[in-house]
Short mmCIF file of C-alpha atoms in Angstrom, two decimals:
data_model
loop_
_atom_site.label_atom_id
_atom_site.label_comp_id
_atom_site.label_asym_id
_atom_site.label_seq_id
_atom_site.Cartn_x
_atom_site.Cartn_y
_atom_site.Cartn_z
CA UNK K 1 33.07 -20.21 14.99
CA UNK K 2 29.69 -19.19 13.81
CA UNK K 3 29.23 -17.81 9.54
CA UNK K 4 28.31 -14.76 9.10
CA UNK K 5 26.06 -14.53 5.84
CA UNK K 6 24.35 -11.82 4.39
CA UNK K 7 20.07 -10.98 3.66
CA UNK K 8 19.53 -8.98 0.55
CA UNK K 9 16.19 -7.51 -0.34
CA UNK K 10 13.64 -10.88 -1.60
CA UNK K 11 11.47 -9.98 -5.18
CA UNK K 12 8.65 -8.50 -2.96
CA UNK K 13 6.51 -10.43 -6.47
CA UNK K 14 3.78 -7.89 -8.96
CA UNK K 15 7.11 -6.44 -10.69
CA UNK K 16 8.24 -4.22 -7.95
CA UNK K 17 11.66 -3.17 -7.91
CA UNK K 18 12.06 -1.24 -4.63
CA UNK K 19 11.46 -1.11 -1.09
CA UNK K 20 10.84 1.86 1.81
CA UNK K 21 12.61 0.49 4.98
CA UNK K 22 9.69 1.47 7.24
CA UNK K 23 11.01 -0.22 10.40
CA UNK K 24 13.72 -2.12 11.89
CA UNK K 25 12.25 -5.38 13.95
CA UNK K 26 15.54 -5.77 15.20
CA UNK K 27 19.03 -4.38 16.54
CA UNK K 28 22.39 -5.56 16.08
CA UNK K 29 23.09 -8.49 18.51
CA UNK K 30 19.43 -9.67 18.28
CA UNK K 31 18.86 -13.60 17.97
CA UNK K 32 16.15 -13.74 15.52
CA UNK K 33 15.08 -17.46 14.42
CA UNK K 34 14.62 -18.95 10.62
CA UNK K 35 11.51 -17.14 8.86
CA UNK K 36 11.66 -14.37 11.84
CA UNK K 37 10.56 -10.77 10.18
CA UNK K 38 13.06 -8.60 10.46
CA UNK K 39 12.35 -5.03 9.11
CA UNK K 40 8.74 -4.29 7.66
CA UNK K 41 9.13 -2.17 4.30
CA UNK K 42 7.00 -0.15 2.84
CA UNK K 43 6.61 -0.99 -1.66
CA UNK K 44 4.86 1.08 -4.41
CA UNK K 45 1.81 -1.46 -3.39
CA UNK K 46 1.32 -2.35 0.32
CA UNK K 47 3.23 -2.63 3.59
CA UNK K 48 4.93 -5.60 4.59
CA UNK K 49 7.18 -7.99 6.84
CA UNK K 50 10.13 -9.38 5.55
CA UNK K 51 11.32 -12.66 6.63
CA UNK K 52 14.87 -13.82 7.30
CA UNK K 53 15.37 -17.20 5.99
CA UNK K 54 18.55 -17.49 8.95
CA UNK K 55 18.37 -18.23 11.99
CA UNK K 56 21.44 -16.35 14.41
CA UNK K 57 23.18 -13.38 15.41
CA UNK K 58 21.94 -9.73 13.84
CA UNK K 59 25.61 -8.58 13.13
CA UNK K 60 24.85 -5.90 10.77
CA UNK K 61 21.66 -3.80 9.54
CA UNK K 62 21.77 -2.09 6.17
CA UNK K 63 20.30 1.34 5.45
CA UNK K 64 17.97 3.77 7.76
CA UNK K 65 13.92 3.64 8.41
CA UNK K 66 13.36 5.69 5.77
CA UNK K 67 16.06 5.08 3.27
CA UNK K 68 14.56 2.83 0.35
CA UNK K 69 16.02 -0.18 -1.41
CA UNK K 70 16.84 -1.69 -5.00
CA UNK K 71 15.98 -4.82 -4.45
CA UNK K 72 18.86 -7.67 -4.16
CA UNK K 73 20.82 -4.81 -2.04
CA UNK K 74 21.61 -6.05 1.23
CA UNK K 75 19.06 -5.77 4.37
CA UNK K 76 21.34 -7.37 6.82
CA UNK K 77 24.06 -9.61 8.35
CA UNK K 78 23.59 -12.81 10.25
CA UNK K 79 26.33 -14.89 12.71
CA UNK K 80 24.58 -18.13 11.99
CA UNK K 81 25.84 -21.55 13.52
CA UNK K 82 25.32 -23.87 17.08
CA UNK K 83 26.31 -21.08 18.92
CA UNK K 84 24.65 -18.28 17.94
CA UNK K 85 20.87 -19.37 17.20
CA UNK K 86 18.15 -18.68 19.66
CA UNK K 87 16.91 -21.93 21.57
CA UNK K 88 13.79 -21.74 19.29
CA UNK K 89 15.26 -22.22 16.61
CA UNK K 90 16.06 -24.72 13.92
CA UNK K 91 19.78 -27.02 14.31
CA UNK K 92 22.68 -25.65 13.47
CA UNK K 93 22.61 -27.96 10.04
CA UNK K 94 19.27 -26.51 9.00
CA UNK K 95 19.92 -22.98 9.77
CA UNK K 96 18.37 -21.44 6.74
CA UNK K 97 15.24 -21.59 5.41
CA UNK K 98 15.54 -20.77 1.99
CA UNK K 99 12.60 -18.12 1.46
CA UNK K 100 12.96 -15.73 -1.16
CA UNK K 101 9.76 -14.05 -0.90
CA UNK K 102 8.18 -13.06 1.92
CA UNK K 103 4.95 -14.90 2.63
CA UNK K 104 6.91 -18.31 2.07
CA UNK K 105 8.50 -19.40 4.70
CA UNK K 106 9.23 -22.96 6.85
CA UNK K 107 6.30 -22.28 10.14
CA UNK K 108 9.59 -22.51 12.51
CA UNK K 109 8.36 -20.84 15.96
CA UNK K 110 9.68 -16.84 16.47
CA UNK K 111 12.04 -17.10 18.84
CA UNK K 112 11.81 -13.72 20.86
CA UNK K 113 14.08 -11.19 20.44
CA UNK K 114 17.15 -11.51 22.42
CA UNK K 115 20.00 -9.31 23.37
CA UNK K 116 23.77 -10.42 22.04
CA UNK K 117 25.82 -6.81 23.46
CA UNK K 118 29.12 -6.75 22.17
CA UNK K 119 31.48 -8.38 23.93
CA UNK K 120 29.14 -10.81 26.18
CA UNK K 121 28.70 -14.28 24.97
CA UNK K 122 26.14 -16.28 23.58
CA UNK K 123 24.06 -18.77 24.98
CA UNK K 124 24.93 -22.63 23.76
CA UNK K 125 21.88 -24.02 22.39
CA UNK K 126 21.29 -26.32 24.05
CA UNK K 127 21.05 -26.60 27.80
CA UNK K 128 23.15 -24.75 30.52
CA UNK K 129 25.59 -27.14 30.82
CA UNK K 130 26.69 -28.32 27.42
CA UNK K 131 29.52 -28.31 26.09
CA UNK K 132 30.55 -26.30 22.88
CA UNK K 133 29.43 -22.75 23.98
CA UNK K 134 31.20 -20.41 21.86
CA UNK K 135 31.29 -17.45 21.99
CA UNK K 136 30.29 -14.53 19.23
CA UNK K 137 31.75 -11.16 20.84
CA UNK K 138 33.35 -10.39 17.59
CA UNK K 139 30.52 -12.00 15.35
CA UNK K 140 27.55 -9.46 16.96
CA UNK K 141 30.13 -6.13 17.07
CA UNK K 142 30.13 -4.86 13.84
CA UNK K 143 34.17 -3.72 14.21
CA UNK K 144 35.84 -3.66 11.63
CA UNK K 145 34.11 -2.82 8.58
CA UNK K 146 35.16 -2.41 4.38
CA UNK K 147 34.26 0.98 3.31
CA UNK K 148 31.74 -0.40 1.27
CA UNK K 149 29.81 -2.10 4.30
CA UNK K 150 28.02 -1.37 7.54
CA UNK K 151 28.56 1.97 9.19
CA UNK K 152 30.30 0.93 12.52
CA UNK K 153 27.04 2.54 14.79
CA UNK K 154 25.71 0.83 17.52
CA UNK K 155 23.16 2.67 19.20
CA UNK K 156 20.21 3.69 17.14
CA UNK K 157 20.58 7.28 19.33
CA UNK K 158 23.38 8.19 17.68
CA UNK K 159 22.23 7.24 13.81
CA UNK K 160 19.49 10.09 14.33
CA UNK K 161 21.58 12.36 15.72
CA UNK K 162 22.83 12.28 12.49
CA UNK K 163 20.63 12.21 9.68
CA UNK K 164 18.63 15.17 11.48
CA UNK K 165 22.47 17.47 11.26
CA UNK K 166 22.69 15.72 7.50
CA UNK K 167 25.94 14.00 8.65
CA UNK K 168 27.57 11.07 7.00
CA UNK K 169 28.13 8.80 9.38
CA UNK K 170 31.00 7.02 6.78
CA UNK K 171 32.65 10.81 6.53
CA UNK K 172 33.61 10.31 9.95
CA UNK K 173 36.43 8.31 12.33
CA UNK K 174 34.87 6.58 15.20
CA UNK K 175 37.07 6.82 18.55
CA UNK K 176 35.50 4.10 20.45
CA UNK K 177 36.67 -0.06 19.77
CA UNK K 178 36.97 -0.97 16.58
CA UNK K 179 36.26 2.23 15.62
CA UNK K 180 32.68 2.84 16.81
CA UNK K 181 31.59 5.63 15.65
CA UNK K 182 29.96 6.73 19.63
CA UNK K 183 27.52 10.31 20.30
CA UNK K 184 30.29 12.13 21.23
CA UNK K 185 31.74 12.13 17.54
CA UNK K 186 28.78 12.97 15.94
CA UNK K 187 28.07 16.19 18.42
CA UNK K 188 31.85 16.85 17.88
CA UNK K 189 31.47 16.42 13.91
CA UNK K 190 28.02 19.18 14.55
CA UNK K 191 30.20 21.61 15.86
CA UNK K 192 32.83 21.89 13.54
CA UNK K 193 30.75 21.14 10.82
CA UNK K 194 31.20 24.30 8.20
CA UNK K 195 28.57 26.98 7.72
CA UNK K 196 26.24 26.58 4.75
CA UNK K 197 27.43 28.77 1.46
CA UNK K 198 24.45 31.69 1.12
CA UNK K 199 21.34 30.53 -1.17
CA UNK K 200 22.29 33.10 -4.40
CA UNK K 201 19.42 36.15 -4.68
CA UNK K 202 18.40 33.94 -7.65
CA UNK K 203 17.47 30.80 -6.39
CA UNK K 204 16.27 31.84 -2.83
CA UNK K 205 12.65 31.69 -4.68
CA UNK K 206 12.93 27.95 -5.60
CA UNK K 207 13.61 27.23 -2.04
CA UNK K 208 11.12 25.81 -0.07
CA UNK K 209 10.30 22.40 1.81
CA UNK K 210 11.32 19.26 -0.35
CA UNK K 211 8.91 15.88 0.08
CA UNK K 212 9.72 13.03 -1.92
CA UNK K 213 7.78 11.46 -3.99
CA UNK K 214 8.84 7.79 -3.05
CA UNK K 215 7.21 4.90 -1.89
CA UNK K 216 3.09 4.30 -2.37
CA UNK K 217 2.95 8.11 -2.93
CA UNK K 218 5.29 8.53 -5.66
CA UNK K 219 3.83 4.88 -7.11
CA UNK K 220 0.69 7.08 -6.85
CA UNK K 221 2.30 10.41 -8.92
CA UNK K 222 3.85 8.28 -11.96
CA UNK K 223 0.41 6.13 -12.35
CA UNK K 224 -1.37 9.08 -12.11
CA UNK K 225 0.84 10.96 -14.70
CA UNK K 226 1.17 8.00 -17.40
CA UNK K 227 -2.90 8.13 -16.47
CA UNK K 228 -3.22 11.71 -17.86
CA UNK K 229 -0.57 11.56 -20.50
CA UNK K 230 -2.29 8.08 -22.06
CA UNK K 231 -5.45 8.37 -21.46
CA UNK K 232 -8.11 10.51 -23.77
CA UNK K 233 -10.46 11.00 -21.13
CA UNK K 234 -14.40 12.88 -20.59
CA UNK K 235 -16.35 12.98 -17.95
CA UNK K 236 -19.60 13.25 -17.92
CA UNK K 237 -22.74 13.35 -14.76
CA UNK K 238 -25.36 13.21 -13.63
CA UNK K 239 -27.86 14.11 -10.38
CA UNK K 240 -29.82 11.36 -9.04
CA UNK K 241 -32.88 10.89 -6.21
CA UNK K 242 -31.60 8.42 -4.07
CA UNK K 243 -34.29 8.17 -1.48
CA UNK K 244 -36.33 4.83 -2.22
CA UNK K 245 -32.33 3.96 -2.84
CA UNK K 246 -31.49 4.66 0.81
CA UNK K 247 -35.29 3.42 2.13
CA UNK K 248 -34.52 0.15 0.58
CA UNK K 249 -30.80 0.16 2.30
CA UNK K 250 -32.69 0.84 5.31
CA UNK K 251 -35.54 -2.19 4.97
CA UNK K 252 -32.46 -4.80 4.15
CA UNK K 253 -30.69 -4.09 7.26
CA UNK K 254 -34.12 -3.82 9.51
CA UNK K 255 -34.80 -7.27 8.23
CA UNK K 256 -31.30 -8.71 10.08
CA UNK K 257 -28.62 -9.92 8.90
CA UNK K 258 -25.64 -9.06 8.08
CA UNK K 259 -25.32 -4.86 7.21
CA UNK K 260 -25.61 -3.85 3.69
CA UNK K 261 -23.42 -0.26 2.50
CA UNK K 262 -24.42 2.20 0.28
CA UNK K 263 -20.51 1.59 -1.39
CA UNK K 264 -21.59 -2.45 -1.71
CA UNK K 265 -25.20 -1.28 -3.04
CA UNK K 266 -23.66 0.72 -6.01
CA UNK K 267 -21.14 -1.26 -6.60
CA UNK K 268 -23.92 -3.73 -7.13
CA UNK K 269 -25.25 -0.98 -9.52
CA UNK K 270 -22.03 -1.67 -11.00
CA UNK K 271 -21.60 -4.72 -12.10
CA UNK K 272 -25.33 -5.16 -13.29
CA UNK K 273 -24.27 -1.42 -15.39
CA UNK K 274 -21.14 -2.81 -17.09
CA UNK K 275 -23.23 -6.49 -18.23
CA UNK K 276 -25.34 -4.29 -20.75
CA UNK K 277 -22.29 -2.05 -21.36
CA UNK K 278 -18.90 -4.16 -21.88
CA UNK K 279 -17.17 -1.32 -24.00
CA UNK K 280 -16.08 -0.07 -20.23
CA UNK K 281 -15.15 -2.98 -18.59
CA UNK K 282 -12.06 -2.77 -20.57
CA UNK K 283 -8.54 -1.32 -21.67
CA UNK K 284 -6.62 -0.71 -24.28
CA UNK K 285 -3.59 -2.26 -26.04
CA UNK K 286 -2.04 0.27 -28.32
CA UNK K 287 0.57 -1.83 -29.52
CA UNK K 288 -1.26 -3.91 -31.50
CA UNK K 289 -4.15 -1.20 -31.78
CA UNK K 290 -6.42 -3.54 -30.21
CA UNK K 291 -9.69 -2.73 -26.47
CA UNK K 292 -9.54 -5.89 -24.80
CA UNK K 293 -13.18 -6.07 -23.20
CA UNK K 294 -12.50 -8.31 -20.29
CA UNK K 295 -14.68 -11.08 -19.18
CA UNK K 296 -14.57 -11.08 -15.26
CA UNK K 297 -14.78 -7.83 -13.14
CA UNK K 298 -13.16 -7.09 -10.36
CA UNK K 299 -13.68 -3.80 -9.03
CA UNK K 300 -11.58 -1.14 -7.57
CA UNK K 301 -12.36 1.46 -5.09
CA UNK K 302 -10.63 4.81 -3.48
CA UNK K 303 -10.06 4.06 0.20
CA UNK K 304 -8.21 7.17 1.85
CA UNK K 305 -5.72 6.08 4.44
CA UNK K 306 -2.73 8.47 7.11
CA UNK K 307 -0.17 6.69 4.01
CA UNK K 308 -2.03 8.12 1.14
CA UNK K 309 -4.56 6.97 -1.36
CA UNK K 310 -4.75 3.30 -1.88
CA UNK K 311 -7.02 1.15 -4.49
CA UNK K 312 -7.75 -2.15 -3.29
CA UNK K 313 -10.04 -4.56 -5.79
CA UNK K 314 -12.83 -7.00 -4.72
CA UNK K 315 -12.13 -9.48 -7.18
CA UNK K 316 -14.92 -11.28 -8.88
CA UNK K 317 -17.50 -8.35 -8.00
CA UNK K 318 -19.91 -9.39 -10.98
CA UNK K 319 -20.11 -12.98 -8.87
CA UNK K 320 -20.89 -11.43 -5.71
CA UNK K 321 -24.25 -10.21 -4.14
CA UNK K 322 -24.59 -7.50 -2.05
CA UNK K 323 -24.49 -8.94 1.46
CA UNK K 324 -20.96 -10.71 0.16
CA UNK K 325 -20.21 -7.68 -1.63
CA UNK K 326 -19.89 -5.59 1.94
CA UNK K 327 -18.50 -7.93 4.05
CA UNK K 328 -15.56 -8.00 1.44
CA UNK K 329 -15.49 -3.88 0.98
CA UNK K 330 -15.24 -4.06 4.86
CA UNK K 331 -12.61 -6.77 5.16
CA UNK K 332 -10.20 -4.57 2.23
CA UNK K 333 -11.12 -1.44 3.86
CA UNK K 334 -9.85 -2.79 7.52
CA UNK K 335 -7.12 -3.87 5.64
CA UNK K 336 -6.11 -0.53 4.23
CA UNK K 337 -6.56 1.14 7.71
CA UNK K 338 -4.25 -1.07 9.05
CA UNK K 339 -1.30 -1.33 6.36
CA UNK K 340 -1.51 -4.79 5.28
CA UNK K 341 -2.89 -4.89 1.80
CA UNK K 342 -1.02 -7.95 -0.58
CA UNK K 343 0.45 -6.58 -3.56
CA UNK K 344 -2.58 -9.19 -4.85
CA UNK K 345 -5.43 -7.22 -3.31
CA UNK K 346 -3.80 -3.57 -4.64
CA UNK K 347 -3.21 -5.25 -8.66
CA UNK K 348 -6.14 -6.46 -11.16
CA UNK K 349 -8.82 -4.04 -11.53
CA UNK K 350 -10.75 -3.75 -14.55
CA UNK K 351 -13.07 -0.63 -13.54
CA UNK K 352 -13.40 1.69 -9.97
CA UNK K 353 -15.62 2.55 -8.21
CA UNK K 354 -14.28 6.34 -6.57
CA UNK K 355 -17.18 7.43 -3.41
CA UNK K 356 -15.62 10.86 -2.81
CA UNK K 357 -19.07 11.79 -0.71
CA UNK K 358 -16.86 11.07 2.41
CA UNK K 359 -15.54 13.84 2.05
CA UNK K 360 -18.22 15.88 2.10
CA UNK K 361 -18.07 16.72 -2.08
CA UNK K 362 -20.61 16.76 -4.20
CA UNK K 363 -18.22 15.93 -7.54
CA UNK K 364 -15.50 15.79 -8.82
CA UNK K 365 -13.26 14.72 -12.01
CA UNK K 366 -10.91 11.92 -11.13
CA UNK K 367 -8.23 10.83 -13.15
CA UNK K 368 -8.90 7.09 -14.36
CA UNK K 369 -6.55 4.02 -13.05
CA UNK K 370 -4.44 3.53 -15.54
CA UNK K 371 -5.16 0.85 -17.58
CA UNK K 372 -8.81 0.71 -16.97
CA UNK K 373 -11.42 2.29 -19.13
CA UNK K 374 -13.33 3.85 -16.22
CA UNK K 375 -14.43 5.76 -13.21
CA UNK K 376 -17.91 6.21 -11.48
CA UNK K 377 -17.53 9.15 -8.37
CA UNK K 378 -20.70 9.46 -6.36
CA UNK K 379 -20.58 12.59 -4.11
CA UNK K 380 -22.45 12.89 -1.07
CA UNK K 381 -26.07 11.91 -0.25
CA UNK K 382 -27.38 15.07 1.18
CA UNK K 383 -31.67 16.25 1.61
CA UNK K 384 -31.62 18.50 -1.79
CA UNK K 385 -35.23 20.51 -3.09
CA UNK K 386 -36.05 18.12 -6.03
CA UNK K 387 -39.32 18.19 -8.09
CA UNK K 388 -40.95 14.51 -7.23
CA UNK K 389 -44.06 13.26 -9.04
CA UNK K 390 -44.71 17.25 -10.79
CA UNK K 391 -44.52 18.90 -6.57
CA UNK K 392 -41.34 20.16 -5.19
CA UNK K 393 -40.09 18.35 -2.63
CA UNK K 394 -37.00 17.23 -0.22
CA UNK K 395 -35.56 15.10 -1.55
CA UNK K 396 -31.98 12.27 -1.06
CA UNK K 397 -29.95 13.50 -4.35
CA UNK K 398 -26.59 12.57 -4.97
CA UNK K 399 -24.34 13.80 -8.19
CA UNK K 400 -22.89 10.36 -9.98
CA UNK K 401 -19.68 11.47 -11.98
CA UNK K 402 -18.33 8.78 -15.07
CA UNK K 403 -14.66 9.11 -16.63
CA UNK K 404 -14.54 7.22 -19.01
CA UNK K 405 -11.49 6.18 -22.53
CA UNK K 406 -13.04 8.31 -25.17
CA UNK K 407 -10.74 5.24 -27.16
CA UNK K 408 -13.19 2.98 -25.91
CA UNK K 409 -16.56 3.95 -26.44
CA UNK K 410 -18.47 6.76 -27.80
CA UNK K 411 -20.08 9.63 -25.30
CA UNK K 412 -23.14 7.34 -26.21
CA UNK K 413 -22.37 4.41 -24.72
CA UNK K 414 -20.87 6.24 -21.36
CA UNK K 415 -24.15 8.23 -21.36
CA UNK K 416 -26.46 4.68 -21.63
CA UNK K 417 -23.99 3.20 -18.58
CA UNK K 418 -24.29 6.57 -16.20
CA UNK K 419 -28.43 7.05 -17.29
CA UNK K 420 -28.99 3.02 -16.34
CA UNK K 421 -27.10 3.63 -13.10
CA UNK K 422 -29.17 6.93 -11.56
CA UNK K 423 -32.27 5.12 -12.64
CA UNK K 424 -31.08 1.73 -10.72
CA UNK K 425 -30.57 4.42 -7.74
CA UNK K 426 -34.19 5.77 -8.66
CA UNK K 427 -35.85 3.03 -9.18
CA UNK K 428 -34.18 -0.30 -7.61
CA UNK K 429 -36.46 -2.09 -8.78
CA UNK K 430 -35.02 -1.65 -12.28
CA UNK K 431 -32.01 -4.68 -10.56
CA UNK K 432 -34.63 -6.61 -10.52
CA UNK K 433 -34.69 -7.54 -13.72
CA UNK K 434 -30.82 -8.86 -14.08
CA UNK K 435 -30.71 -10.25 -10.49
#
């Protein structure tokens, strides 16, 4: 008979202790191969697919989509053995990869999903006429469960119906075979549910939609709250004439080669400015009461996605030219939109560039990305009246803002950094001195 093994939510690294189930990639009765992705989860830092280290038949899943699970809690159970494995899976004596970390598998081919319906026999691991074919109906059907085991429900429609009506499936007794909960059981429980008690008048004003702060949104909330609580921040800003910078970008792109983005130009200006003012590329260790100046610039940039704000990090930005920065910004932005950024691509930043001009606004006082010491904000670049060479003219103007940790420097240093950035924007030739 197949052996039923339990697969638990693995340690996803980067200090993450929990993850939210976004989408199940397999259902009860499916045949999975070793290291086949079985569930898509969202951590506080990224969306990842979790591979299962066992090959066989899925016998139970733990947790609905939208459920948050701690690391080490059960994800699913798999019946493994010669009869339970997919044709492409490894032999019975090699049904487990031993894989416990996402992204480190055996490289086994992913088998196409096949449904083993409860009550049906699984195909043999060998040819159609080979001996030793064993039925796995008992392993595939979530029939008899302990009180702390999986809920005996097969249909996702039944689960969704219960979830939408706030019904706890564990409180129901199924009328199907071996206690299986059917749709009629859920509908009957909904019809027989007690009418909710009226909300007291004093509390009615507080009633409203409650949106859980969890996953990425919860992580952002925690980080912003910590930043505002721990960092004594201040902001300074300046308007700059970006006409020459935009003209230089046009000339670069007309000369051929990979396109150069505006954010890449600002990134290159930032790395040059941080070389002159290293105080702003640092962090504060209050336990030892020290300012830690960091040797390299890992430049984070704010990116808005359908799942919320993320801050991908361009590693070693100080060693990249404008073309290389443009390519890396494009790659990370595309990964952010797809939700495929890895935890390593979302951590380790030393300074953040925030291009909020894409939202059509001129200025902002952003919250520092803890534990960094500063953030440069770039507003929209728009034609405005400007005094140029003693004459009133229409120029392309941008507002720049610098929010900085007042513990690492005083206003003179922050002002010097921002003024240098503005000078490079107004006269790009200034950058030639640092190239």
